[in-house]
CSV table of C-alpha atoms and ligand atoms in Angstrom, one decimal:
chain,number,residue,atom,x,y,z
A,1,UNK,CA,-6.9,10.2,21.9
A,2,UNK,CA,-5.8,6.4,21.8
A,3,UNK,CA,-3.6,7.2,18.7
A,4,UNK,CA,-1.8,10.3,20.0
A,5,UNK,CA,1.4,9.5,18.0
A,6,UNK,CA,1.1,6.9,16.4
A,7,UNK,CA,-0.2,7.1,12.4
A,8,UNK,CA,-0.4,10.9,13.0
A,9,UNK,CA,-0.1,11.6,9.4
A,10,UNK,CA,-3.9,10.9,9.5
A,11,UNK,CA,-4.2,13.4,12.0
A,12,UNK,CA,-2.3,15.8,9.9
A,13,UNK,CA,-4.4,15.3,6.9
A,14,UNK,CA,-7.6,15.6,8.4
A,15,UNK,CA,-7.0,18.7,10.5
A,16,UNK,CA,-4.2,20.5,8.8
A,17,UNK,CA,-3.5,24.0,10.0
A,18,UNK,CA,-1.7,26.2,7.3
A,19,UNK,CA,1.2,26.3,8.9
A,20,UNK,CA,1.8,22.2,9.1
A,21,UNK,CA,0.4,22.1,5.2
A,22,UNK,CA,3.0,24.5,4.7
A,23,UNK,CA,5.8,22.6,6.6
A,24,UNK,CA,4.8,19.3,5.3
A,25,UNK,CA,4.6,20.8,2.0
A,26,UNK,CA,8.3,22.3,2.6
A,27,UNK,CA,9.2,18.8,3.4
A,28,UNK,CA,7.8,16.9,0.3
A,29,UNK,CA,9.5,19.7,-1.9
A,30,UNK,CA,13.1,18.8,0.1
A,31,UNK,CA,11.8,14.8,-0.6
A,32,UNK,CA,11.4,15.9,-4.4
A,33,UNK,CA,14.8,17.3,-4.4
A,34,UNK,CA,13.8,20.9,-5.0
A,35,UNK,CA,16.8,21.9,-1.9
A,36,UNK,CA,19.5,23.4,-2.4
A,37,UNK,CA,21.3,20.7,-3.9
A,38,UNK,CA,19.1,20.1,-6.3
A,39,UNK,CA,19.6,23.7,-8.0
A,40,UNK,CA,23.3,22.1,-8.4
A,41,UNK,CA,22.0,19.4,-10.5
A,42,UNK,CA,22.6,20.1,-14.3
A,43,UNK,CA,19.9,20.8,-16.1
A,44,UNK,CA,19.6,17.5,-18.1
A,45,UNK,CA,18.6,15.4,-14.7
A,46,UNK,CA,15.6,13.8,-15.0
A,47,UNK,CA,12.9,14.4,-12.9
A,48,UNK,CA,13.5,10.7,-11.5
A,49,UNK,CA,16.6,11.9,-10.2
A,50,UNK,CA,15.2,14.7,-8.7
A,51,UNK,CA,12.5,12.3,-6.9
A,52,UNK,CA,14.5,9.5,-5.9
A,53,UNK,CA,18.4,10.8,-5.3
A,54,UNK,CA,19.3,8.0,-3.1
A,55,UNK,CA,17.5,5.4,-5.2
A,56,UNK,CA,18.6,1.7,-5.4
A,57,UNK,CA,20.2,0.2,-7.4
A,58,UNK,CA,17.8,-2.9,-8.2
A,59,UNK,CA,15.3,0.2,-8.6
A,60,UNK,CA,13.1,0.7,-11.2
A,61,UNK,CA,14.8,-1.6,-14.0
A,62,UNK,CA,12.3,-2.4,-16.7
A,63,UNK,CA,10.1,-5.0,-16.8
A,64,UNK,CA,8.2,-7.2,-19.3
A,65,UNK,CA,4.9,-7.5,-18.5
A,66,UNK,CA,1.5,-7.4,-20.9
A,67,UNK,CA,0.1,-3.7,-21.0
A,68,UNK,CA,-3.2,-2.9,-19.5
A,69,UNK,CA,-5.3,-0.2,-21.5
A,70,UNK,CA,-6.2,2.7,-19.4
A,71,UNK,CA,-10.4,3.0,-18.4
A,72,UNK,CA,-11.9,6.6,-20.1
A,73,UNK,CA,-13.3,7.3,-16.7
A,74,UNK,CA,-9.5,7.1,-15.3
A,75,UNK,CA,-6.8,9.6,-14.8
A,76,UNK,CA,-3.4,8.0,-14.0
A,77,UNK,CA,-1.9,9.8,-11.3
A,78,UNK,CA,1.6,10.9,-12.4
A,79,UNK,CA,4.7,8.7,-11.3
A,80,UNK,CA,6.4,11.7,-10.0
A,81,UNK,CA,3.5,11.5,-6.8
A,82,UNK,CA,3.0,7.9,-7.0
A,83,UNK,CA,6.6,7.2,-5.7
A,84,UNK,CA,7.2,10.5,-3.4
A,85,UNK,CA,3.7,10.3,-1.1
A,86,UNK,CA,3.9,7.4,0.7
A,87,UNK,CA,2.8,5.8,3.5
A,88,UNK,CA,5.2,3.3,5.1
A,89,UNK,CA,5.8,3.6,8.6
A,90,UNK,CA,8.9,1.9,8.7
A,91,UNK,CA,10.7,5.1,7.2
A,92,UNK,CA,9.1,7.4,9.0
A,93,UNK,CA,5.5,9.1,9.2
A,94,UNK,CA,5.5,11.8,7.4
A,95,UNK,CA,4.0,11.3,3.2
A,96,UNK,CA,7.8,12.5,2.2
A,97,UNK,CA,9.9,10.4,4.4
A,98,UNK,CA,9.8,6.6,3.0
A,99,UNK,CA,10.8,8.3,-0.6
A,100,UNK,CA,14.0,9.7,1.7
A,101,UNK,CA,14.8,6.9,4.0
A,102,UNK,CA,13.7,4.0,2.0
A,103,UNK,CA,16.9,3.8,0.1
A,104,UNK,CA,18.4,1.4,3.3
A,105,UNK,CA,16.4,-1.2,2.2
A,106,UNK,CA,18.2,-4.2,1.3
A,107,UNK,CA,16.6,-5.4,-1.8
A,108,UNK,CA,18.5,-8.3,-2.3
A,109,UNK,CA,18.3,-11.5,-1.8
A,110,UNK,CA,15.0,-11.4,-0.7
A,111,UNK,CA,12.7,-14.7,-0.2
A,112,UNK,CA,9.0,-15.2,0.8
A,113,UNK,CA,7.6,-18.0,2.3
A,114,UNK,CA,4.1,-19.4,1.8
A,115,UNK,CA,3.3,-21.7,4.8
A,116,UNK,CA,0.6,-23.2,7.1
A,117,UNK,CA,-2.1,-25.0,5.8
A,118,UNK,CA,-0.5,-25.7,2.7
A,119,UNK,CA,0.3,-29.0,0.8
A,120,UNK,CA,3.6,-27.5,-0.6
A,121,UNK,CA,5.1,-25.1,2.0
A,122,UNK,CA,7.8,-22.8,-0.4
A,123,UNK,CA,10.4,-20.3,0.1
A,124,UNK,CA,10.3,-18.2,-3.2
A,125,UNK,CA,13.6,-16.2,-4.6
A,126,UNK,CA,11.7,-13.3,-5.0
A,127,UNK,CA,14.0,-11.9,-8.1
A,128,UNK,CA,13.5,-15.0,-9.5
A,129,UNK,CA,9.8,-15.0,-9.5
A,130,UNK,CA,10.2,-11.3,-11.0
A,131,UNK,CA,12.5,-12.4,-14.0
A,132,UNK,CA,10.5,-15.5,-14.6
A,133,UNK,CA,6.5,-15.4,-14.2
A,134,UNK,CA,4.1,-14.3,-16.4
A,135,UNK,CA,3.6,-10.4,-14.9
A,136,UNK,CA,0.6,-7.9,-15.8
A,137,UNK,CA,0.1,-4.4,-16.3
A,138,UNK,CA,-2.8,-3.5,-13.9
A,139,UNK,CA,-4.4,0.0,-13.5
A,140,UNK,CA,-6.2,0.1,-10.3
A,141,UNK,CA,-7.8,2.8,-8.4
A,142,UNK,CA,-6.1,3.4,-5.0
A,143,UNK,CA,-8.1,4.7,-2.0
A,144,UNK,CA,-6.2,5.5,1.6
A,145,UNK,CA,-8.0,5.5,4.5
A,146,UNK,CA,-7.0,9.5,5.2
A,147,UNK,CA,-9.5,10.2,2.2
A,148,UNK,CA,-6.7,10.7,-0.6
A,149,UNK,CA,-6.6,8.7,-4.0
A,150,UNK,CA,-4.7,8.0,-6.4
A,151,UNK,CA,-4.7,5.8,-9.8
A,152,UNK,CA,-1.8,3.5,-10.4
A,153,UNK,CA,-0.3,1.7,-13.0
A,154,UNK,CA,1.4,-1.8,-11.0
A,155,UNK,CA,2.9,-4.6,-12.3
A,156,UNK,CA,2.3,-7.9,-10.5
A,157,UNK,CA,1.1,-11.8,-10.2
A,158,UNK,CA,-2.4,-12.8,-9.2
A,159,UNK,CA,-2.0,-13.8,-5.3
A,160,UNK,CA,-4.2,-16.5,-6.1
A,161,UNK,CA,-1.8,-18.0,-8.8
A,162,UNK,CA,1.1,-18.2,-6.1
A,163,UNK,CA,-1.2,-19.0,-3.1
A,164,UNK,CA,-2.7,-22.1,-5.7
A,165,UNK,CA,0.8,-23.0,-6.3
A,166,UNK,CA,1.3,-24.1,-2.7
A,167,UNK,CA,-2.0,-26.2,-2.7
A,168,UNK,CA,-3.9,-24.7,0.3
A,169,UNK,CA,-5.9,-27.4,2.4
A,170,UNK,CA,-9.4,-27.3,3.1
A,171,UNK,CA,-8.6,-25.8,6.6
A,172,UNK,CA,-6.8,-22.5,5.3
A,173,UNK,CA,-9.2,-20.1,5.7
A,174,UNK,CA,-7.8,-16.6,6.2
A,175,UNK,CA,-3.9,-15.9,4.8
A,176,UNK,CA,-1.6,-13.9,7.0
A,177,UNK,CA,0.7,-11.5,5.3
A,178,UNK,CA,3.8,-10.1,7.3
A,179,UNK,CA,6.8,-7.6,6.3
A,180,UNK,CA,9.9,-7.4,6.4
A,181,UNK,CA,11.2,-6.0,9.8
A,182,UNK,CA,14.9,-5.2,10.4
A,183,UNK,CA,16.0,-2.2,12.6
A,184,UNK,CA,19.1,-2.1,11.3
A,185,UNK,CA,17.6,-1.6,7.6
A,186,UNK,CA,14.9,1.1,9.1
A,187,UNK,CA,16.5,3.1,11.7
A,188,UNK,CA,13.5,5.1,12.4
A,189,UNK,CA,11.0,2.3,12.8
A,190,UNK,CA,10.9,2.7,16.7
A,191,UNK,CA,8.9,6.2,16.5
A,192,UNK,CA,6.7,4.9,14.0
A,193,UNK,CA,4.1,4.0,16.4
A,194,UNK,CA,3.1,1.4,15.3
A,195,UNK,CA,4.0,-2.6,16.4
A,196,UNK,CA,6.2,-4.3,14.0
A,197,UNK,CA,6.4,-6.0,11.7
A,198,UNK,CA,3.4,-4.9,9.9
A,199,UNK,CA,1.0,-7.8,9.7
A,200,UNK,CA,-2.6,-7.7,7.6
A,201,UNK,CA,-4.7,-10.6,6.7
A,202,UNK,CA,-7.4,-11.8,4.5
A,203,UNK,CA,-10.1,-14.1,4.2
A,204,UNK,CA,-9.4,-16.9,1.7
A,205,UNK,CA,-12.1,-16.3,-0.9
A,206,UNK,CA,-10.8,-12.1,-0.9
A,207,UNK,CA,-7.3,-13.7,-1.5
A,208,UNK,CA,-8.1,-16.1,-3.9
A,209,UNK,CA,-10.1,-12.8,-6.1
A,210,UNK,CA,-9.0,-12.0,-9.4
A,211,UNK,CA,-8.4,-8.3,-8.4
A,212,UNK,CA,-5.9,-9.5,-5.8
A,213,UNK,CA,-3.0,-8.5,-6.7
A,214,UNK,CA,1.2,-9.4,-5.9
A,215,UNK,CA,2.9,-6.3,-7.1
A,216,UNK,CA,6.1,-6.4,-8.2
A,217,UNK,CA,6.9,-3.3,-10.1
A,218,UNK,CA,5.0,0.1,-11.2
A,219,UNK,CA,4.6,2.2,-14.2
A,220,UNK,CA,6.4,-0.2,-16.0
A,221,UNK,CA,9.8,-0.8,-13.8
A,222,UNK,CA,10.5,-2.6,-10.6
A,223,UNK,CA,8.7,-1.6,-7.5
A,224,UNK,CA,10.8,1.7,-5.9
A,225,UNK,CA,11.5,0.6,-2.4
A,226,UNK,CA,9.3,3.4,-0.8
A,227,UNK,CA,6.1,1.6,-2.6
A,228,UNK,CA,7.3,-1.9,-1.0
A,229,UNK,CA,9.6,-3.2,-3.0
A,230,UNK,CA,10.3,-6.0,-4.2
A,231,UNK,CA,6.6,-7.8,-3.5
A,232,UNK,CA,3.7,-6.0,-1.9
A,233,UNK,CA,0.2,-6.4,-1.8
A,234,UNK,CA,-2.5,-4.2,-3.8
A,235,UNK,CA,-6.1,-4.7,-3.1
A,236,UNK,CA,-8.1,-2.1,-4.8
A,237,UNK,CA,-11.5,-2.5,-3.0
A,238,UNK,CA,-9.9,-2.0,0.3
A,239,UNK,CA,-8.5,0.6,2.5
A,240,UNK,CA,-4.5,1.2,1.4
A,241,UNK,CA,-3.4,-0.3,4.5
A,242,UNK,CA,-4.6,-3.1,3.9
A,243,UNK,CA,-1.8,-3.4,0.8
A,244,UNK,CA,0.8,-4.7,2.9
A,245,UNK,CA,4.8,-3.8,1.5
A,246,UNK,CA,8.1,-5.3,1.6
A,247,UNK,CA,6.1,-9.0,2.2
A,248,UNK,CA,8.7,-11.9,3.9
A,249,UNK,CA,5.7,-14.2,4.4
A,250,UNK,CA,2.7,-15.3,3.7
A,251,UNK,CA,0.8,-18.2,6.3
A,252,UNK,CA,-2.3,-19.9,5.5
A,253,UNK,CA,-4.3,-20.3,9.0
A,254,UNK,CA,-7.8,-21.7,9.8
A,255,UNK,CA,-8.1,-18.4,12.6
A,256,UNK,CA,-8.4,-14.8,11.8
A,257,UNK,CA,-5.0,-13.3,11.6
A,258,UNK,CA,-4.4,-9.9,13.9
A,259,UNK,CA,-4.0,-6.9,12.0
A,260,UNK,CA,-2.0,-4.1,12.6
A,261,UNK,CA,-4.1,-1.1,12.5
A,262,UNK,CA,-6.9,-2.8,14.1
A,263,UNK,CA,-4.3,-3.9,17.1
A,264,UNK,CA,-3.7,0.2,17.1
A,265,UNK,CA,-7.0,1.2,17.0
A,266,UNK,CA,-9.8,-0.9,16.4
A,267,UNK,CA,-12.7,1.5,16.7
A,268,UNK,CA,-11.2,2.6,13.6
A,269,UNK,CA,-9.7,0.5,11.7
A,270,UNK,CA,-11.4,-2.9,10.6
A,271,UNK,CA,-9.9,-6.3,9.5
A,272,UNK,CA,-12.0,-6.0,6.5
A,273,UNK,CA,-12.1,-2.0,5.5
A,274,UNK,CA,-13.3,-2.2,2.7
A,275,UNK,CA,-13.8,1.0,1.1
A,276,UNK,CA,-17.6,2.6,2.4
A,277,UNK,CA,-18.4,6.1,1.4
A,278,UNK,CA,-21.7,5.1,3.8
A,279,UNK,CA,-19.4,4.6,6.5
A,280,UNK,CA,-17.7,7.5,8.4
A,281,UNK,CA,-14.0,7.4,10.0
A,282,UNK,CA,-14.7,8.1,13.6
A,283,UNK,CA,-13.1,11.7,13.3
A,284,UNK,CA,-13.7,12.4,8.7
A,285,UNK,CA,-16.2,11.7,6.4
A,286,UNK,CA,-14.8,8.8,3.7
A,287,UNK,CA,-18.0,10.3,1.7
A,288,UNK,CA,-15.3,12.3,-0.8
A,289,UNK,CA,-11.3,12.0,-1.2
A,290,UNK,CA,-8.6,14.2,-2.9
A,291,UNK,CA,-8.0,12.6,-6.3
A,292,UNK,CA,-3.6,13.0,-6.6
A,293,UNK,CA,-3.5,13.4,-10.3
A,294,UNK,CA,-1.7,16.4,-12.3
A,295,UNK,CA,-1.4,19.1,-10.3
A,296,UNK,CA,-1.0,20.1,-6.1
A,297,UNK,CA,-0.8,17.6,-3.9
A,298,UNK,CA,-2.8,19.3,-1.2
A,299,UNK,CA,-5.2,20.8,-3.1
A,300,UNK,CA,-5.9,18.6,-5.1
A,301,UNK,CA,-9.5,18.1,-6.2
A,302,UNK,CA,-12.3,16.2,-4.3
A,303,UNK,CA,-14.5,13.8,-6.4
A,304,UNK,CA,-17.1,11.1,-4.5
A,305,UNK,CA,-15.7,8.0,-3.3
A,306,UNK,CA,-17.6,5.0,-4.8
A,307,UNK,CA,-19.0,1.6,-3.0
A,308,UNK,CA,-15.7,-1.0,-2.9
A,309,UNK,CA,-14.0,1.8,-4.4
A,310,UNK,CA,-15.3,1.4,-7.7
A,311,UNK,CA,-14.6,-2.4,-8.0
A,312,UNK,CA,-18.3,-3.5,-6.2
A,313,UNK,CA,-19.4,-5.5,-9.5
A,314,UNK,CA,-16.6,-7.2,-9.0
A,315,UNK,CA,-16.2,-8.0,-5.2
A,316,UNK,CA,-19.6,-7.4,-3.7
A,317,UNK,CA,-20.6,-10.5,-3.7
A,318,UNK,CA,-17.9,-12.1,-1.5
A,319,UNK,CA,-19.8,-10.0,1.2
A,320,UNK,CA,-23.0,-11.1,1.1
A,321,UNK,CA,-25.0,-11.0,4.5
A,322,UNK,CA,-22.9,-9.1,6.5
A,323,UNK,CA,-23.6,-5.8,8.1
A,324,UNK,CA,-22.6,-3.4,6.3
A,325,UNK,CA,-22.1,-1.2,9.6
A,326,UNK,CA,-19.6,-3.7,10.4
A,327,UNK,CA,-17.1,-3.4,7.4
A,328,UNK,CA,-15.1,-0.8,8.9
B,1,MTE,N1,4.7,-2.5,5.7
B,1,MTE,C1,3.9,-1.5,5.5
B,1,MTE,N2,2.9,-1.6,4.5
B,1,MTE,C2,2.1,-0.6,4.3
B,1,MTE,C3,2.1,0.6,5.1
B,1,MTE,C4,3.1,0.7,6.1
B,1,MTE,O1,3.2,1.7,6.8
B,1,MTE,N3,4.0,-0.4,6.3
B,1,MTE,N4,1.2,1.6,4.9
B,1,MTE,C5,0.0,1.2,4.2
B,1,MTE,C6,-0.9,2.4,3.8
B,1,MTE,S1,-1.7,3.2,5.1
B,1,MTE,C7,-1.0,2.8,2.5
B,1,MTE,S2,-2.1,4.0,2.0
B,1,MTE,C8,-0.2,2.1,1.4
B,1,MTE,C9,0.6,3.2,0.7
B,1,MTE,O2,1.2,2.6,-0.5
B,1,MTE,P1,2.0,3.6,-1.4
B,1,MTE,O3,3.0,4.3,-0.6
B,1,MTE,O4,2.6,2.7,-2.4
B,1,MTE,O5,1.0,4.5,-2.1
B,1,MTE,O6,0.7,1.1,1.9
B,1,MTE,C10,0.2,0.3,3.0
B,1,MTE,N5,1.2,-0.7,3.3
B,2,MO,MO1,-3.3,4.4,4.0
């Protein structure tokens, strides 16, 4: 009732109706390309084309980064999906909309800035960093909040590489992430719902984690500018919206940062949401998700959803003593 408009698309997938599966499903096929227009296409176009036909030019250009080997008990989800069901309210609400709009985007320049409580405040050229640092291949489970999944291939930079390179003092102790917001670049922001720009936040030690991670590109090629191109945050053990896209800058603070989602709605959406199969969504069970992998979208099948999302060797210690209740 308090979020009558805005992030409907959770609405949407939690109490679809066939009719709106069908419509939205009508709508991701016109996103894919599979109009009319697309029957003109000859029949050598790839299926990129197809996906993205407004895409970028600074989009998906091959990068070098070391290769990550894939785990047996993973399934990559196919690029295809990965860059045509989005979330990123910024260019529009619906799972096929960012993949349309997204193209307005200005890509470049683009420069983030890392200040606060820092010793060296920067201002990064963000295509610089791309062409220059050492980048990984990572292969990371991806959990949304609206119980889907998917498992992604991303190229990125530790955060805690680049936060370390602006020598935090000892009084940073959450970091603040914000987006890019221009109205003029997203048109359709307004009706979004949701306050902009798009903020999220972090402790310091969950920054600072290994498993953090700056992406810059996916499935081997820079990051399509529905996923958040050029530099977005991924962080595996959490809720998707807490991987912030399109990121301007980054601020080192000694106070909890707000959040946007839990500004929206914060009987439902936590600063820390990590991912609980224990703990409910107020209105669906986050007991079970729709693995995206080959095959439908929407009927795609349900496996369990694990403890930080699979990753709670590796992170559930930086939670040690607090409620578990509470992680929402
Ligand atoms: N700026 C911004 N970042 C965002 C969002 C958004 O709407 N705006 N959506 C979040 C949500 S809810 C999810 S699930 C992921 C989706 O990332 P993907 O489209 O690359 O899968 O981005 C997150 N980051
Ligand atoms: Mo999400």
């Amino acid at each position: 009732m308090l979020i009558k408009n805005a992030h409907h698309a959770l609405l949407t997938e939690q109490s679809v109706t066939p009719e709106s599966v069908y419509r939205d499903r009508r709508r991701l096929l016109k996103g894919l390309g599979f109009g009319a227009a697309a029957l003109a296409l000859p029949a050598h176009a790839g299926v990129l084309d197809l996906l993205s036909p407004k895409a970028p030019e600074n989009h998906g250009k091959p990068l070098n980064a070391s290769k990550a080997t894939l785990p047996a008990d993973l399934q990559l989800t196919p690029e295809g999906k990965v860059i045509s069901y989005n979330n990123y309210y910024e260019f529009g609400t619906d799972k096929s909309d960012p993949a349309a709009n997204a193209h307005t985007l200005k890509l470049e320049p683009w420069t983030l800035a890392i200040e606060g409580e820092v010793e060296k405040p920067q201002t990064i050229d963000v295509w610089q960093l791309i062409h220059s640092a050492a980048l990984e291949e990572r292969i990371y489970r991806f959990r949304c909040v609206e119980a889907w999944s998917m498992v992604i291939p991303w190229i990125g930079i530790g955060l805690g590489t680049l936060l370390n390179a602006a020598m935090p003092t000892s009084r940073a102790k959450y970091v603040a992430f914000e987006s890019l917001y221009d109205p003029e670049q997203m048109p359709d922001a307004g009706a979004s719902g949701i306050a902009l720009p798009y903020v999220e936040g972090l402790r310091i030690d969950e920054a600072m984690h290994p498993l953090a991670l700056l992406a810059v590109g996916l499935y081997g090629k820079t990051l399509p500018a529905q996923n958040g191109a050029p530099i977005r945050l991924v962080l595996p053990w959490k809720y998707g919206f807490k991987s912030i896209k399109s990121i301007v800058r980054i601020r080192l603070l000694e106070t909890m940062p707000p959040t946007t989602w839990n500004l929206l709605a914060p009987q439902e959406y936590g600063f820390f949401a990590n991912v609980n199969p224990a703990v409910d969504h107020p209105r669906w069970s986050q007991a079970s998700e729709r693995f995206i992998g080959e095959g439908g979208v929407f009927d795609a099948k349900r496996q369990a959803t694990l403890p930080f999302n699979g990753y709670a060797d590796q992170v559930a210690n930086l939670y040690q003593g607090m409620d578990l209740r509470q992680w929402y």
